[in-house]
Tab-separated table of C-alpha atoms in Angstrom:
chain	number	residue	atom	x	y	z
A	234	MET	CA	0.250	-0.161	0.247
A	235	ARG	CA	1.376	3.409	-0.688
A	236	GLY	CA	2.052	5.598	2.637
A	237	GLU	CA	0.159	7.951	4.443
A	238	ASN	CA	-0.224	11.581	3.442
A	239	ILE	CA	1.150	13.240	5.741
A	240	GLY	CA	1.874	17.077	4.721
A	241	CYS	CA	2.433	19.445	2.022
A	242	LEU	CA	5.375	21.654	0.723
A	243	GLU	CA	4.936	25.048	-1.140
A	244	LEU	CA	7.484	25.787	-3.967
A	245	ASP	CA	8.900	28.982	-4.758
A	246	ASP	CA	6.449	28.718	-7.866
A	247	GLY	CA	3.242	28.179	-5.497
A	248	GLU	CA	3.419	24.456	-6.573
A	249	ILE	CA	2.267	22.136	-3.736
A	250	ILE	CA	3.669	18.806	-3.389
A	251	GLY	CA	2.251	16.107	-1.010
A	252	ILE	CA	4.480	14.534	1.341
A	253	THR	CA	3.739	10.935	2.031
A	254	CYS	CA	5.172	8.275	4.906
A	255	GLY	CA	6.506	5.745	2.294
A	256	GLY	CA	4.797	2.380	2.055
A	257	GLU	CA	5.023	-1.020	-0.075
A	258	ASP	CA	3.451	0.613	-2.979
A	259	ASP	CA	6.422	3.253	-3.394
A	260	GLU	CA	8.889	0.981	-3.818
A	261	GLU	CA	9.248	0.459	-7.382
A	262	GLU	CA	8.932	4.259	-8.341
A	263	VAL	CA	11.449	5.425	-5.484
A	264	MET	CA	13.970	2.547	-6.824
A	265	ALA	CA	13.971	4.190	-10.241
A	266	LEU	CA	14.368	7.453	-9.056
A	267	TYR	CA	17.684	5.890	-7.273
A	268	ARG	CA	18.999	4.284	-10.137
A	269	ALA	CA	18.088	7.304	-12.264
A	270	ALA	CA	20.489	9.510	-10.151
A	271	VAL	CA	23.494	6.173	-10.956
A	272	GLY	CA	25.963	7.726	-12.634
A	273	THR	CA	25.133	11.865	-12.411
A	274	GLU	CA	27.308	14.448	-11.262
A	275	GLY	CA	28.465	14.127	-7.733
A	276	CYS	CA	26.405	10.912	-6.911
A	277	THR	CA	28.024	8.222	-5.106
A	278	TRP	CA	25.709	5.726	-5.517
A	279	SER	CA	26.126	2.768	-7.724
A	280	GLU	CA	23.796	-0.412	-9.154
A	281	SER	CA	24.493	-2.130	-5.514
A	282	TYR	CA	23.503	1.116	-3.589
A	283	PRO	CA	21.025	2.097	-2.155
A	284	ASN	CA	19.365	-1.289	-2.748
A	285	GLY	CA	15.684	-3.087	-2.479
A	286	ASN	CA	16.893	-4.480	0.853
A	287	ILE	CA	17.606	-0.826	2.540
A	288	LEU	CA	14.897	0.563	1.256
A	289	LYS	CA	12.654	-2.309	2.539
A	290	ASP	CA	13.913	-1.649	5.798
A	291	ASP	CA	13.348	2.530	5.088
A	292	ILE	CA	9.748	1.797	5.139
A	293	VAL	CA	9.102	-0.687	7.829
A	294	ARG	CA	11.061	1.888	10.297
A	295	ARG	CA	8.573	4.334	8.617
A	296	ALA	CA	11.693	6.464	8.028
A	297	LEU	CA	11.093	7.154	4.259
A	298	TYR	CA	9.491	10.399	3.024
A	299	CYS	CA	8.321	10.736	-0.485
A	300	ALA	CA	7.242	14.185	-2.590
A	301	ARG	CA	4.673	13.501	-5.072
A	302	ASN	CA	3.068	16.177	-7.300
A	303	LYS	CA	-0.292	17.226	-7.829
A	304	GLU	CA	-0.837	14.679	-11.115
A	305	GLY	CA	0.616	11.770	-7.945
A	306	GLU	CA	3.923	11.781	-9.887
A	307	LEU	CA	6.925	10.984	-7.303
A	308	VAL	CA	9.460	14.135	-7.552
A	309	ALA	CA	11.671	13.088	-4.580
A	310	ALA	CA	12.380	10.759	-1.484
A	311	ILE	CA	14.680	11.314	1.373
A	312	SER	CA	15.321	8.884	4.344
A	313	VAL	CA	15.927	8.890	8.058
A	314	ASP	CA	18.774	6.487	8.598
A	315	ASP	CA	20.113	4.499	11.242
A	316	ASP	CA	23.665	4.143	10.205
A	317	PRO	CA	25.781	3.547	13.433
A	318	GLU	CA	29.034	4.029	11.052
A	319	VAL	CA	27.584	7.263	10.375
A	320	ASP	CA	26.697	8.314	13.559
A	321	ALA	CA	30.242	7.292	15.020
A	322	LEU	CA	31.960	10.144	13.047
A	323	ARG	CA	33.744	12.284	15.472
A	324	ASN	CA	32.745	15.029	13.398
A	325	TRP	CA	29.564	15.270	15.110
A	326	SER	CA	28.580	17.665	18.124
A	327	ASN	CA	28.315	14.910	20.585
A	328	PHE	CA	31.902	14.042	20.204
A	329	ASP	CA	33.202	17.568	20.597
A	330	LYS	CA	33.865	18.782	23.660
A	331	ASN	CA	33.381	22.468	24.164
A	332	CYS	CA	29.372	21.314	23.062
A	333	PRO	CA	27.522	21.418	25.878
A	334	ASP	CA	25.893	18.176	24.834
A	335	TYR	CA	29.093	16.237	24.809
A	336	GLY	CA	28.632	12.814	25.654
A	337	GLY	CA	26.777	10.887	23.738
A	338	VAL	CA	23.392	12.998	22.445
A	339	TYR	CA	20.691	11.378	20.342
A	340	ALA	CA	21.666	12.343	16.484
A	341	ALA	CA	19.318	11.390	13.434
A	342	GLU	CA	20.736	11.206	9.695
A	343	LEU	CA	18.728	12.194	7.131
A	344	ALA	CA	19.829	10.013	3.683
A	345	ARG	CA	19.173	8.874	0.223
A	346	LEU	CA	17.869	12.343	-1.116
A	347	VAL	CA	17.036	12.057	-4.368
A	348	VAL	CA	14.993	14.265	-6.443
A	349	ARG	CA	13.733	13.511	-10.138
A	350	ALA	CA	16.166	15.054	-12.569
A	351	ASP	CA	13.276	17.705	-14.402
A	352	CYS	CA	12.238	18.686	-10.884
A	353	GLN	CA	15.596	19.707	-9.659
A	354	ASN	CA	16.857	22.876	-9.362
A	355	ARG	CA	13.167	24.055	-7.500
A	356	GLY	CA	14.125	24.162	-3.823
A	357	ILE	CA	12.469	20.307	-3.343
A	358	ALA	CA	15.891	19.160	-1.885
A	359	GLY	CA	16.029	22.115	1.096
A	360	ARG	CA	12.401	22.013	1.863
A	361	MET	CA	12.874	18.106	1.927
A	362	ILE	CA	15.357	18.536	4.305
A	363	GLU	CA	13.671	21.290	6.475
A	364	TYR	CA	9.820	19.296	6.635
A	365	VAL	CA	11.984	16.230	7.749
A	366	ALA	CA	13.827	17.624	10.474
A	367	ASP	CA	11.003	19.618	11.555
A	368	ARG	CA	9.153	16.053	11.648
A	369	ILE	CA	11.843	14.936	13.620
A	370	LYS	CA	11.974	17.542	16.026
A	371	ALA	CA	8.684	17.738	16.857
A	372	GLY	CA	8.952	14.243	17.814
A	373	ASP	CA	6.702	12.945	14.716
A	374	SER	CA	9.467	10.498	12.974
A	375	CYS	CA	11.105	7.167	13.783
A	376	LYS	CA	13.956	9.189	15.582
A	377	PRO	CA	11.904	10.960	18.288
A	378	LYS	CA	14.233	11.802	20.639
A	379	ALA	CA	17.018	13.316	18.555
A	380	ARG	CA	18.595	16.299	19.599
A	381	TYR	CA	20.063	16.902	16.836
A	382	VAL	CA	19.659	15.883	12.567
A	383	HIS	CA	22.849	15.266	10.366
A	384	PHE	CA	23.929	14.761	6.754
A	385	LEU	CA	26.146	13.935	4.490
A	386	VAL	CA	27.270	15.805	1.242
A	387	SER	CA	29.417	14.196	-1.094
A	388	LYS	CA	32.748	16.678	-1.611
A	389	ASN	CA	32.240	15.927	-5.395
A	390	ASN	CA	28.691	17.102	-5.774
A	391	GLN	CA	28.852	21.007	-6.073
A	392	ARG	CA	25.547	21.772	-6.249
A	393	ALA	CA	24.322	20.421	-3.535
A	394	LEU	CA	27.166	21.671	-1.481
A	395	ARG	CA	25.946	25.241	-2.855
A	396	SER	CA	22.312	24.139	-1.826
A	397	TYR	CA	22.557	22.978	1.563
A	398	ALA	CA	25.269	25.857	2.536
A	399	LYS	CA	21.486	28.296	2.174
A	400	LEU	CA	19.897	25.961	4.995
A	401	GLY	CA	22.398	27.539	7.587
A	402	TRP	CA	23.230	23.898	8.848
A	403	GLU	CA	27.183	23.859	10.608
A	404	ASN	CA	29.374	22.574	8.396
A	405	ARG	CA	31.136	20.121	10.599
A	406	GLY	CA	34.239	19.505	8.592
A	407	ASP	CA	35.009	16.778	6.283
A	408	ALA	CA	35.080	12.790	7.134
A	409	ASP	CA	36.233	10.291	5.421
A	410	VAL	CA	33.621	6.721	5.163
A	411	PHE	CA	32.037	4.132	2.850
A	412	GLY	CA	35.306	5.043	0.570
A	413	GLN	CA	34.321	8.523	-0.521
A	414	LYS	CA	34.780	12.096	0.754
A	415	TRP	CA	32.163	14.047	2.557
A	416	GLN	CA	31.103	17.077	4.261
A	417	CYS	CA	29.286	16.537	7.627
A	418	TYR	CA	25.857	19.177	7.961
A	419	GLU	CA	24.430	19.248	11.301
A	420	THR	CA	21.718	21.571	12.894
A	421	LYS	CA	20.318	21.422	16.577
A	422	LEU	CA	16.953	20.918	17.149
């Protein structure tokens, strides 16, 4: 079944896109979006990542968010990940001895953000990030106790780096993980 409607976003051009919590009926379309992104400039994904098992896990954990236009077409997706390797990066505030939250503050990671190619450069990615972070802050997500939200951006994805810099999140430096170089972004909720 398709995920339940949980909200909407208004784009700069006035178009309203609906947000759903991803369901089983979204799997094929989301996977097609993932595969369409493979090989595009700055994309670190491959034919083996993200895969069906990861997507199914996101759906089971109610961690997949989908954006659909008024015609019902999938235009974007993002997940709240549960990845101990990313959470263990020393870049995050809970590892910063100068941070008042030092010592194991619970955080949520945003991951697998994808926007359909013909819908890019319309602010959808930034609005999806903000929307999901707001749901986490409100305690209405699979990570209800999170006090921080973070995400990784490929250092090779210059367009995404420019876009995400506008969000006002703190750049927490570089990280090497999964055989890639990343910029680490974080915000306190």
